[in-house]
CSV table of C-alpha atoms in Angstrom, one decimal:
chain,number,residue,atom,x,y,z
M,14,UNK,CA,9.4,-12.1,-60.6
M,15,UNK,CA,7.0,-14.8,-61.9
M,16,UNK,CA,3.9,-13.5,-63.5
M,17,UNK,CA,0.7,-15.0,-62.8
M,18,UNK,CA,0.7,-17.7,-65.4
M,19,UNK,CA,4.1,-19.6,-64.4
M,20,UNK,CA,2.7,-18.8,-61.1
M,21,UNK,CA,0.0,-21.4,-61.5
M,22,UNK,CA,2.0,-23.6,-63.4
M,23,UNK,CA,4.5,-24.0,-60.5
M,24,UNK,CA,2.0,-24.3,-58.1
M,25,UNK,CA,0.2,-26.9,-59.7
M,26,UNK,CA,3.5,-28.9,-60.0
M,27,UNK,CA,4.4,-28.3,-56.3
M,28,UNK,CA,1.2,-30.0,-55.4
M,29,UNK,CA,1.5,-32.8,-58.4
M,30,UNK,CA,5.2,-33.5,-56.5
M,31,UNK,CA,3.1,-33.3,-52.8
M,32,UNK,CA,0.9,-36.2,-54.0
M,33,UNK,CA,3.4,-38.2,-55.7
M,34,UNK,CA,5.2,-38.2,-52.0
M,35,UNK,CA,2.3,-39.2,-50.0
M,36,UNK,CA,1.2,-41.9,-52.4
M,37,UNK,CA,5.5,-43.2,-52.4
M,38,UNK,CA,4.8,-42.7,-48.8
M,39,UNK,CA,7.5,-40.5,-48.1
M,40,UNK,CA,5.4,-37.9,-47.3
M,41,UNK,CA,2.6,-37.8,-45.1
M,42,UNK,CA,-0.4,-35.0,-44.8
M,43,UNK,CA,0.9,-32.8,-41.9
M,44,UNK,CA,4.6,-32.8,-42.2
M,45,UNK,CA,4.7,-30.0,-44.3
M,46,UNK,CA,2.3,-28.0,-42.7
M,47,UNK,CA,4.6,-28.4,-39.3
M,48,UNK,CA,7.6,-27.8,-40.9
M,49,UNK,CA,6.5,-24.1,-42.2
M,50,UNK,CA,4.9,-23.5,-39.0
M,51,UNK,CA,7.8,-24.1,-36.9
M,52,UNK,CA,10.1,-22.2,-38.9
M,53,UNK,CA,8.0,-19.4,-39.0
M,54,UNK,CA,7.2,-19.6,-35.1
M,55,UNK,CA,10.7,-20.1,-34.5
M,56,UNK,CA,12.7,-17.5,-36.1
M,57,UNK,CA,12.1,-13.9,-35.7
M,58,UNK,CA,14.6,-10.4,-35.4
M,59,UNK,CA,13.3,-10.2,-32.3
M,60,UNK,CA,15.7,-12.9,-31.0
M,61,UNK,CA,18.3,-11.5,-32.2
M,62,UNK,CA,17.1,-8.1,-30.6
M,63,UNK,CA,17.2,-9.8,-27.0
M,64,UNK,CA,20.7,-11.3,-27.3
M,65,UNK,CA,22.0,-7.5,-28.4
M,66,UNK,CA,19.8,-5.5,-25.6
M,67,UNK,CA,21.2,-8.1,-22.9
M,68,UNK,CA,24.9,-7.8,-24.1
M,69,UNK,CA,24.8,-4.0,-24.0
M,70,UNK,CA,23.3,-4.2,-20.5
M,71,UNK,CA,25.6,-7.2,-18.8
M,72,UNK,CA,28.9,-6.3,-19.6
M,73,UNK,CA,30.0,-10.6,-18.8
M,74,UNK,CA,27.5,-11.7,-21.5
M,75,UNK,CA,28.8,-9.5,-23.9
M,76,UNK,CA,32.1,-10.9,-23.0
M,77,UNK,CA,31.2,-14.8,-23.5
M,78,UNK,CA,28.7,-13.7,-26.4
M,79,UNK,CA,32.1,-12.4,-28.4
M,80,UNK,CA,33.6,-15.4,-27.4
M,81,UNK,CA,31.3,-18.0,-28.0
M,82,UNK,CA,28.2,-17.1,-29.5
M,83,UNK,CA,26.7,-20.3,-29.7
M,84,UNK,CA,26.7,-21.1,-25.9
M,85,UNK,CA,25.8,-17.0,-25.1
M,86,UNK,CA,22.7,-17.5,-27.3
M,87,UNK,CA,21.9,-21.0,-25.7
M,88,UNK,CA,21.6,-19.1,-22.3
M,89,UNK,CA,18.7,-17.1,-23.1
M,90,UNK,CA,17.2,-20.4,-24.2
M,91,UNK,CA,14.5,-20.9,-27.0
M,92,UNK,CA,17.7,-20.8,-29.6
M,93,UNK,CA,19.1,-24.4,-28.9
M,94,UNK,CA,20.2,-26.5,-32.2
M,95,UNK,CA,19.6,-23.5,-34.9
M,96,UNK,CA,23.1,-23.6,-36.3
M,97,UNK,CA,26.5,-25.4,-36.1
M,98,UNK,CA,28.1,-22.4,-34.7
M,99,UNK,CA,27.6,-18.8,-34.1
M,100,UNK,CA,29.7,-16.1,-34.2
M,101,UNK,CA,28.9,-12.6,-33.4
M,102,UNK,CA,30.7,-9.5,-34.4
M,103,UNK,CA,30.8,-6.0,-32.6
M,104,UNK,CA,30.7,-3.1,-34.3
M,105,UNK,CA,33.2,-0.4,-32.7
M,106,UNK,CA,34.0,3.1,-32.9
M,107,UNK,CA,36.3,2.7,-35.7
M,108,UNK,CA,35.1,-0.9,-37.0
M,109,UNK,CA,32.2,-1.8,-38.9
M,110,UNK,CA,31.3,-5.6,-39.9
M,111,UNK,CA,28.7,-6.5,-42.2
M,112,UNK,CA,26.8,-10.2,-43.3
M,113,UNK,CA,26.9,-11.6,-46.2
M,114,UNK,CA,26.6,-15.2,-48.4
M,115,UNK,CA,27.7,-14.8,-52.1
M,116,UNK,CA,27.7,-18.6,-52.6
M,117,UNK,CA,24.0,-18.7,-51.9
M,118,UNK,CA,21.9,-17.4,-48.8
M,119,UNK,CA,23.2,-18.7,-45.4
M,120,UNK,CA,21.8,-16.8,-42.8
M,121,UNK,CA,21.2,-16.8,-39.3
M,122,UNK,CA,17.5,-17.1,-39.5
M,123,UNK,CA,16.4,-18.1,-35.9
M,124,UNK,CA,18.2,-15.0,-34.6
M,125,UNK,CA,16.9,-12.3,-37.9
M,126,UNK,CA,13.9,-14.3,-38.8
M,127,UNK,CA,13.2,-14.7,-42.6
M,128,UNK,CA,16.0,-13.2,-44.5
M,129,UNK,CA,14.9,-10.1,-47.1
M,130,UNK,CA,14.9,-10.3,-50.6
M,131,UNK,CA,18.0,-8.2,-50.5
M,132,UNK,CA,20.1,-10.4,-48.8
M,133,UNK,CA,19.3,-13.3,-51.4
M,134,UNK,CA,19.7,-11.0,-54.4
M,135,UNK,CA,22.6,-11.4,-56.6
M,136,UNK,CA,22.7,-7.6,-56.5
M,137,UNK,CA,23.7,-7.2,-53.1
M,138,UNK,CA,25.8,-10.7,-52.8
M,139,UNK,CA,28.0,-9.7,-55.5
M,140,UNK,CA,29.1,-6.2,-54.3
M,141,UNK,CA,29.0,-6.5,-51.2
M,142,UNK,CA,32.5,-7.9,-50.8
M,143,UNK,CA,33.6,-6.0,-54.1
M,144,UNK,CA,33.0,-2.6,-52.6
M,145,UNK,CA,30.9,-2.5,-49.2
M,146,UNK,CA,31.2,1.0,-48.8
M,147,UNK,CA,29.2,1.9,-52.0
M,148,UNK,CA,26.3,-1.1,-51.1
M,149,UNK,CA,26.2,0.4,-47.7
M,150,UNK,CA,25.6,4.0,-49.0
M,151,UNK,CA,22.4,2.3,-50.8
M,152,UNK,CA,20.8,1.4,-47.5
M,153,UNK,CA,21.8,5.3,-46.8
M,154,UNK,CA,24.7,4.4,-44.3
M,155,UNK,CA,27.3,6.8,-44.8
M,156,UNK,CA,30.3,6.0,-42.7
M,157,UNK,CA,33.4,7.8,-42.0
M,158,UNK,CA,36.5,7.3,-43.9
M,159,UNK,CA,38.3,5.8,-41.5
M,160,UNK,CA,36.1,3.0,-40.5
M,161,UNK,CA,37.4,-0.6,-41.0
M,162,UNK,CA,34.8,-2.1,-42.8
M,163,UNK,CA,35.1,-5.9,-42.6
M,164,UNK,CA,33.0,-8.1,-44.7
M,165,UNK,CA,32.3,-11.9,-43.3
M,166,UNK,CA,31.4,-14.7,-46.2
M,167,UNK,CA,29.6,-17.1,-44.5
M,168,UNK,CA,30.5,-19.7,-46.8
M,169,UNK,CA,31.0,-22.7,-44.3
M,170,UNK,CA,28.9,-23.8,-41.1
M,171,UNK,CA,29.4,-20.6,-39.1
M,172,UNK,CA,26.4,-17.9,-38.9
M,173,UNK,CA,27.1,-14.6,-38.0
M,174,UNK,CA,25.5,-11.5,-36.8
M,175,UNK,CA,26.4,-8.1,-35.8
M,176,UNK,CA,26.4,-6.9,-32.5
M,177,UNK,CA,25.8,-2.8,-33.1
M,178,UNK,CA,26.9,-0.3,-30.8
M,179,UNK,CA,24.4,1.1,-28.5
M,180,UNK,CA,22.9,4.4,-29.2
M,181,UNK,CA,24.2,7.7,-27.6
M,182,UNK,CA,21.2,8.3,-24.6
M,183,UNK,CA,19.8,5.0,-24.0
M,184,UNK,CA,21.9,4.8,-20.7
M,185,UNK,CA,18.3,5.0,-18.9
M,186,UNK,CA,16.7,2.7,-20.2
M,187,UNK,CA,15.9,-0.9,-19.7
M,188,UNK,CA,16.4,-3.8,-21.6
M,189,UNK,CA,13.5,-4.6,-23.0
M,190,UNK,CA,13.0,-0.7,-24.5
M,191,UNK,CA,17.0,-1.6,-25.3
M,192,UNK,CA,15.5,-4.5,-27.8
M,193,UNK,CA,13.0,-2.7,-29.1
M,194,UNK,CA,15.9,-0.1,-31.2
M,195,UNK,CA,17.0,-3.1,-32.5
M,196,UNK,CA,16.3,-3.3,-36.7
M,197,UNK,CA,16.9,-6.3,-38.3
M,198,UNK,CA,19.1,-4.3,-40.6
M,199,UNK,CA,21.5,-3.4,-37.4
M,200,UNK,CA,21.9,-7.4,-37.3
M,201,UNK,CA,23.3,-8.0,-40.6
M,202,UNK,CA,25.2,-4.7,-40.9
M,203,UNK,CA,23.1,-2.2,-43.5
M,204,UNK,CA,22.2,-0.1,-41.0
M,205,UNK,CA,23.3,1.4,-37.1
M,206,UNK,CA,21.5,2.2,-34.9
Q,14,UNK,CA,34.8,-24.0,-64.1
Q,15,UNK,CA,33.1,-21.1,-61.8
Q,16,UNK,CA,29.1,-21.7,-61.4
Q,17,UNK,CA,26.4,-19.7,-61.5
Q,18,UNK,CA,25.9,-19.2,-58.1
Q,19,UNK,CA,29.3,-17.5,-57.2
Q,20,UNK,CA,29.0,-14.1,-57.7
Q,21,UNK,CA,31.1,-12.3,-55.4
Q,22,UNK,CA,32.8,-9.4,-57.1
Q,23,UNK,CA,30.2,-10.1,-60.6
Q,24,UNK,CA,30.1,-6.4,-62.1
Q,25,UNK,CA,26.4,-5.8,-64.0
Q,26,UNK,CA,23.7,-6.7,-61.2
Q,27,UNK,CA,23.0,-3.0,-60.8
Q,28,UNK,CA,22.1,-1.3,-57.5
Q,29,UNK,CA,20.6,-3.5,-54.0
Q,30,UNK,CA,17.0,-3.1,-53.9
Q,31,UNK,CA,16.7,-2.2,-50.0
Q,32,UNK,CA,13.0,-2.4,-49.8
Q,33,UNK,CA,12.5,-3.5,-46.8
Q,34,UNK,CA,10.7,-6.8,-47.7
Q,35,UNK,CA,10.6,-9.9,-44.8
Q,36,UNK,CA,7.5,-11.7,-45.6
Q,37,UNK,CA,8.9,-15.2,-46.0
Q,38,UNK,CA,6.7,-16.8,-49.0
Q,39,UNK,CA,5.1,-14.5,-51.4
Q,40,UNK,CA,2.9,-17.7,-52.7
Q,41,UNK,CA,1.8,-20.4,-50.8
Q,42,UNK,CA,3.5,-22.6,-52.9
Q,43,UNK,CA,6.6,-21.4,-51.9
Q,44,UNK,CA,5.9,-22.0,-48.2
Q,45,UNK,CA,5.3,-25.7,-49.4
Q,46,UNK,CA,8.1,-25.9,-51.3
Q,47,UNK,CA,10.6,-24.8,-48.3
Q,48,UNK,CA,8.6,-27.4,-46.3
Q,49,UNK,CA,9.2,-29.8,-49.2
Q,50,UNK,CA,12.7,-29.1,-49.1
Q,51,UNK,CA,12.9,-29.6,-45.1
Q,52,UNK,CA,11.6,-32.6,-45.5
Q,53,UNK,CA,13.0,-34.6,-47.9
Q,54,UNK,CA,16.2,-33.4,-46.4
Q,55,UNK,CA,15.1,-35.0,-43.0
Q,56,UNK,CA,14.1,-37.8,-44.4
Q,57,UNK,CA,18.3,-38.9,-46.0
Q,58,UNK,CA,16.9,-38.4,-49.4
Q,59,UNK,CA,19.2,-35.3,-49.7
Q,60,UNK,CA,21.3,-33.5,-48.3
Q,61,UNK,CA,21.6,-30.0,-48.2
Q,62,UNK,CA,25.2,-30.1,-50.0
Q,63,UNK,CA,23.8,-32.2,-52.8
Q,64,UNK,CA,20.7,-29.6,-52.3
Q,65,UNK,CA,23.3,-26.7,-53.5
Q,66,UNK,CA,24.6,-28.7,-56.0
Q,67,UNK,CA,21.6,-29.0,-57.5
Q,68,UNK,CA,20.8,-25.4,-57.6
Q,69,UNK,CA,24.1,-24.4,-58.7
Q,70,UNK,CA,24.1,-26.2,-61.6
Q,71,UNK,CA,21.2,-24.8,-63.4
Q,72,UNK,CA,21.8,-23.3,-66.7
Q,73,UNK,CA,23.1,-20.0,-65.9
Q,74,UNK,CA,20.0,-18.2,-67.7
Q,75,UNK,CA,17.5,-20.7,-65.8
Q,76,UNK,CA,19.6,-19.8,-62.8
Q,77,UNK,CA,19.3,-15.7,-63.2
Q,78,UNK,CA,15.5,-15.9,-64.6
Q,79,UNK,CA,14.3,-17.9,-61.5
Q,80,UNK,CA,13.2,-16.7,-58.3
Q,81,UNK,CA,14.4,-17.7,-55.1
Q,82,UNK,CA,11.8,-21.0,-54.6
Q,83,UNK,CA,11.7,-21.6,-58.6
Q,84,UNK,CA,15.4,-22.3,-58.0
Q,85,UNK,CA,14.6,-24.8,-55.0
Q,86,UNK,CA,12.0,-26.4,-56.7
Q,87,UNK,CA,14.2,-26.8,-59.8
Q,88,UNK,CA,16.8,-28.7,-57.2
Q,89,UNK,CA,14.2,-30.5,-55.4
Q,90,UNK,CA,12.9,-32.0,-59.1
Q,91,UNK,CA,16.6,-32.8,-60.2
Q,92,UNK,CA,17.4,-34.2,-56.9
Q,93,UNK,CA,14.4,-36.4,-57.2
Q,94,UNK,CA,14.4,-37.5,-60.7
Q,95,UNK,CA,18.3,-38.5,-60.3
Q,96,UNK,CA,17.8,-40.9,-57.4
Q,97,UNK,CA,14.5,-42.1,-59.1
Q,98,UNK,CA,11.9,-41.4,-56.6
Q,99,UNK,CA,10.1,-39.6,-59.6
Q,100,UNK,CA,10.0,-40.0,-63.5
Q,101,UNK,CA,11.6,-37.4,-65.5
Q,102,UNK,CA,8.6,-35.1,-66.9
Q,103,UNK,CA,6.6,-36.9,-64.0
Q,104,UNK,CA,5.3,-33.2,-62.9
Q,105,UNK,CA,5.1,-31.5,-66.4
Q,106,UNK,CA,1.4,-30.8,-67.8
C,15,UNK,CA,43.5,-34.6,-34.7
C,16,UNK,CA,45.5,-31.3,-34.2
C,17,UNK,CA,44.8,-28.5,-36.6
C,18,UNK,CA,47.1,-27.5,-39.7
C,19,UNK,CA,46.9,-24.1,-38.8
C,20,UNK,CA,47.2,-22.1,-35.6
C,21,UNK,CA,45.6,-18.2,-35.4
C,22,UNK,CA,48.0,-15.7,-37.2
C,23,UNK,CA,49.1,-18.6,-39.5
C,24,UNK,CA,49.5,-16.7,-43.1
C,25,UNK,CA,47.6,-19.0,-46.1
C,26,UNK,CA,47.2,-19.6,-49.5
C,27,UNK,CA,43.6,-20.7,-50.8
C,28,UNK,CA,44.6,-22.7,-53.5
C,29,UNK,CA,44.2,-22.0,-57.5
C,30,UNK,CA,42.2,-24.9,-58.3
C,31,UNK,CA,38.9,-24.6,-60.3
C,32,UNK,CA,36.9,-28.1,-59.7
C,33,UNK,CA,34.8,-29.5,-61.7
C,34,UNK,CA,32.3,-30.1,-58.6
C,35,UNK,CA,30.6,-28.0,-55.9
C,36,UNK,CA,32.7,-26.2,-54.1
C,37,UNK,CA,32.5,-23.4,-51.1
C,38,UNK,CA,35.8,-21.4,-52.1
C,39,UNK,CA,34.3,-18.7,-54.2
C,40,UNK,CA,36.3,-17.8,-57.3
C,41,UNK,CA,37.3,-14.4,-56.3
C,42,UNK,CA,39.4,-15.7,-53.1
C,43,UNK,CA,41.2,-18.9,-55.1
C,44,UNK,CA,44.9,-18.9,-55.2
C,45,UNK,CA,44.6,-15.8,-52.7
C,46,UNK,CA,46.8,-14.8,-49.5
C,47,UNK,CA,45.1,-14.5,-46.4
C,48,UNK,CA,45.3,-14.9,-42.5
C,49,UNK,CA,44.0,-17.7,-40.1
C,50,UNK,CA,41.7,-15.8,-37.7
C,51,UNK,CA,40.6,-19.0,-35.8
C,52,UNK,CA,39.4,-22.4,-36.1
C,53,UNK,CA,35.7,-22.6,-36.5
C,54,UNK,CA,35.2,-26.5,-35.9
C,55,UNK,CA,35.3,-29.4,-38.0
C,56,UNK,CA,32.9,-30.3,-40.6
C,57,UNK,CA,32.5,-32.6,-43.4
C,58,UNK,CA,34.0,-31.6,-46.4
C,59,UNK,CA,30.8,-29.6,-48.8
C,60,UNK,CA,33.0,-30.9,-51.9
C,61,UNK,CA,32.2,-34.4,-51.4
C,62,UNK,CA,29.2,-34.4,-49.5
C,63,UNK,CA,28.0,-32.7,-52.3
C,64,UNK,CA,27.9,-35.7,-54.7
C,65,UNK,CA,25.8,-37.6,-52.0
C,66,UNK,CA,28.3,-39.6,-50.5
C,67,UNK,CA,28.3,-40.5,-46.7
C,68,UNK,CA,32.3,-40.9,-46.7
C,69,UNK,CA,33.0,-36.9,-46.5
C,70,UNK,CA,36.4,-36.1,-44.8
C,71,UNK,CA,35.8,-34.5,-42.0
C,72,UNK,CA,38.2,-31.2,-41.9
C,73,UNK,CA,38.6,-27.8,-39.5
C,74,UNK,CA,37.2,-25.2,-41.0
C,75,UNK,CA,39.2,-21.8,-40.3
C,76,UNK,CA,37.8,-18.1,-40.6
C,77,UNK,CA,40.2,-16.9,-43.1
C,78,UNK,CA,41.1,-12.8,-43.3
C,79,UNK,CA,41.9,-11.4,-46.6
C,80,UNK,CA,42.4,-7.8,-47.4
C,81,UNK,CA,40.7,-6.3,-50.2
C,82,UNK,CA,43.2,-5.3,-52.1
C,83,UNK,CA,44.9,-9.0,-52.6
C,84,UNK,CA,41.6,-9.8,-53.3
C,85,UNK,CA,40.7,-6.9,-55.9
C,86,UNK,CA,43.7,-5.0,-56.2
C,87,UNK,CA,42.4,-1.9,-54.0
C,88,UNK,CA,40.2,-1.5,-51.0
C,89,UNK,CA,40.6,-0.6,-47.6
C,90,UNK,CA,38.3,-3.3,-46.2
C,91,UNK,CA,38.6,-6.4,-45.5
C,92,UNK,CA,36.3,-10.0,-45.9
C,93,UNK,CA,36.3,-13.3,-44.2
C,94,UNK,CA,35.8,-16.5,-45.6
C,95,UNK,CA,35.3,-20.0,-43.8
C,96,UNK,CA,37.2,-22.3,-45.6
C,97,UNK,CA,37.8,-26.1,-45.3
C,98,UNK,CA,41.7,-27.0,-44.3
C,99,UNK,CA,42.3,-29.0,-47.7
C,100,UNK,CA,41.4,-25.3,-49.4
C,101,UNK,CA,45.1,-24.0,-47.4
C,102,UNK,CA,48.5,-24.3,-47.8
C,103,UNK,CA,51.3,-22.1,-46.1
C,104,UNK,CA,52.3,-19.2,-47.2
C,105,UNK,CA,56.1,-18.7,-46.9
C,106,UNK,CA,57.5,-14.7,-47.2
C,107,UNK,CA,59.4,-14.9,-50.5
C,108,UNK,CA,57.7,-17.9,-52.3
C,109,UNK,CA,56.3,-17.5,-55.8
C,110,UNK,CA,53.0,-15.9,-56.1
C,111,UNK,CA,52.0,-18.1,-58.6
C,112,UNK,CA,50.8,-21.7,-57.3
């Protein structure tokens, strides 16, 4: 949205503000460097991808995955301390459940990795809970009428994804080819798989 | 009085652009600025309450006119100049 | 400390419109809705908001409203954590208007 001229400006700021830290000592050289780097090491759709494949495949995961997401997700390990409290959702065959933060951008990022630009628009965070159906349509998901749709605010400490129902064939296949039908989109509850 | 920020149920923001766009930073200063924000907020100088605050109350037309890091690095400066770690105007030209 | 509310428990987000940061969006205040389950306890975003270390610390509930008490139609139906102080009871047969 910026053109290349406030571009600039910002970025000259950003590192104006960066020195003013370090010399106030509140700041020193690497700790932003490691900062970005573990949160983009850290968080990818591919977790997220894991925790589904293994709850469609082990039907007492899925069970203490519904029930307590936080400890489910703890058990596959490389997840520990990313959020207050998880709570994941299952789609059904008449029930639908889709992600959203209209307050600002809460997300479960270690599980979905960095959130799209959709997901932070005002666009989609204002209709979303207004009239799911018609936001849905927009990612072309059509679903049938009688489908409870239910829309979760994440407006407190609690992150939430959506655990999609498995795909009609798959009953060969093993759980790492499980992950990989996994979209990101499946997660927050645009698409199905 | 309602802010900015809440917009559930907001008619006029047209239809969801569904690209499918997940690079995190377009810029590499908004990489540094979501660093910034990580680390002041580690450090007790905010907290990521007061953080919202700060983005919520922008001026709704700053608000809508900013992109996703402008807004955090309007929050970070007001955050900063309030508790006095910087000048106001400290990072203007 | 027990909770206030138990799963099932029918609320009322309240009507207020504060003059601070809040995490009860607009379009669910002074709304009925149903306690889906406690989520744990957190401090209050209100006033850890303004920077103070002294937040109360509250349960947070997933709270279920339908659509159409939130919009007037709808068939679907949106959850909201919300902080205890946000709730009151709802009784059958009490005014709407609080």
């Amino acid at each position: 949205m910026s053109g290349d001229h406030s571009d600039a400006t910002i970025a000259r700021r950003v590192r104006r503000l960066e020195t003013l830290l370090e010399e106030k000592g509140l700041l020193t050289g690497g700790e932003l460097d490691e900062a970005i780097d573990s949160f983009l090491a850290g968080a990818s759709p591919a977790n997220g991808a894991r925790v589904v494949a293994r709850a469609w495949t082990d039907a007492a995961f899925r069970s203490r995955l519904l029930a307590d997401g936080t400890a489910a997700v703890r058990e596959l390990g490389s997840m520990e301390g990313s959020y207050q409290r998880l709570r994941v959702v299952e789609n059904t065959a008449t029930t639908h459940n889709v992600i959203v933060c209209t307050l600002c951008s809460c997300y479960p990022l270690r599980l979905l990795g960095p959130s799209p630009s959709w997901y932070k628009s005002e666009a989609y965070r204002s209709r979303v809970v207004r009239e799911p159906r018609a936001v849905l349509a927009e990612f072309g998901l059509e679903l049938p009428p009688g489908t409870r749709i239910t829309v979760w605010d994440s407006s407190a400490e609690t992150r939430y994804m959506v655990l999609p129902r498995r795909p009609d064939g798959t009953e060969g296949m093993s759980e790492e080819e499980l992950a990989g039908l996994v979209t990101r989109n499946a997660l927050i509850g645009t698409a199905v798989l | 009085m309602a802010r900015i920020n809440d917009v559930g149920g907001v008619e006029g923001f047209g239809p969801v652009d569904t690209a499918d766009d997940s690079e995190p930073f377009h810029a590499d200063w908004e990489a540094r600025v979501f660093g910034l924000m990580n680390a002041l907020r580690a450090q007790g100088i905010f907290n990521l309450n007061e953080f919202r605050d700060a983005i919520e109350s922008m001026p709704p037309g700053e608000y809508l006119a900013a992109s996703y890091y402008e807004r955090w690095f309007a929050a970070i400066r007001t955050l900063l100049e309030r508790k006095g770690v910087i000048e106001p105007g400290e990072l203007d030209d | 400390m027990t909770d206030r509310f138990a799963p099932g428990s029918r609320v009322v987000t309240y009507l207020h419109d504060p003059p601070h940061h809040t995490r009860l969006p607009r379009y669910a205040r002074g709304k009925r809705g149903v306690v889906v389950e406690p989520e744990g306890r957190a401090e209050l975003a209100d006033v850890s908001a303004r920077g103070r270390a002294d937040a109360p610390v509250e349960q947070v509930y997933a709270v279920r409203f339908e659509a159409r008490d939130l919009w007037g139609e709808g068939d679907h139906q949106v959850v909201l954590d919300l902080w205890e102080s946000y709730l009151e009871e709802y009784e059958e047969g009490a005014a709407d208007e609080r």
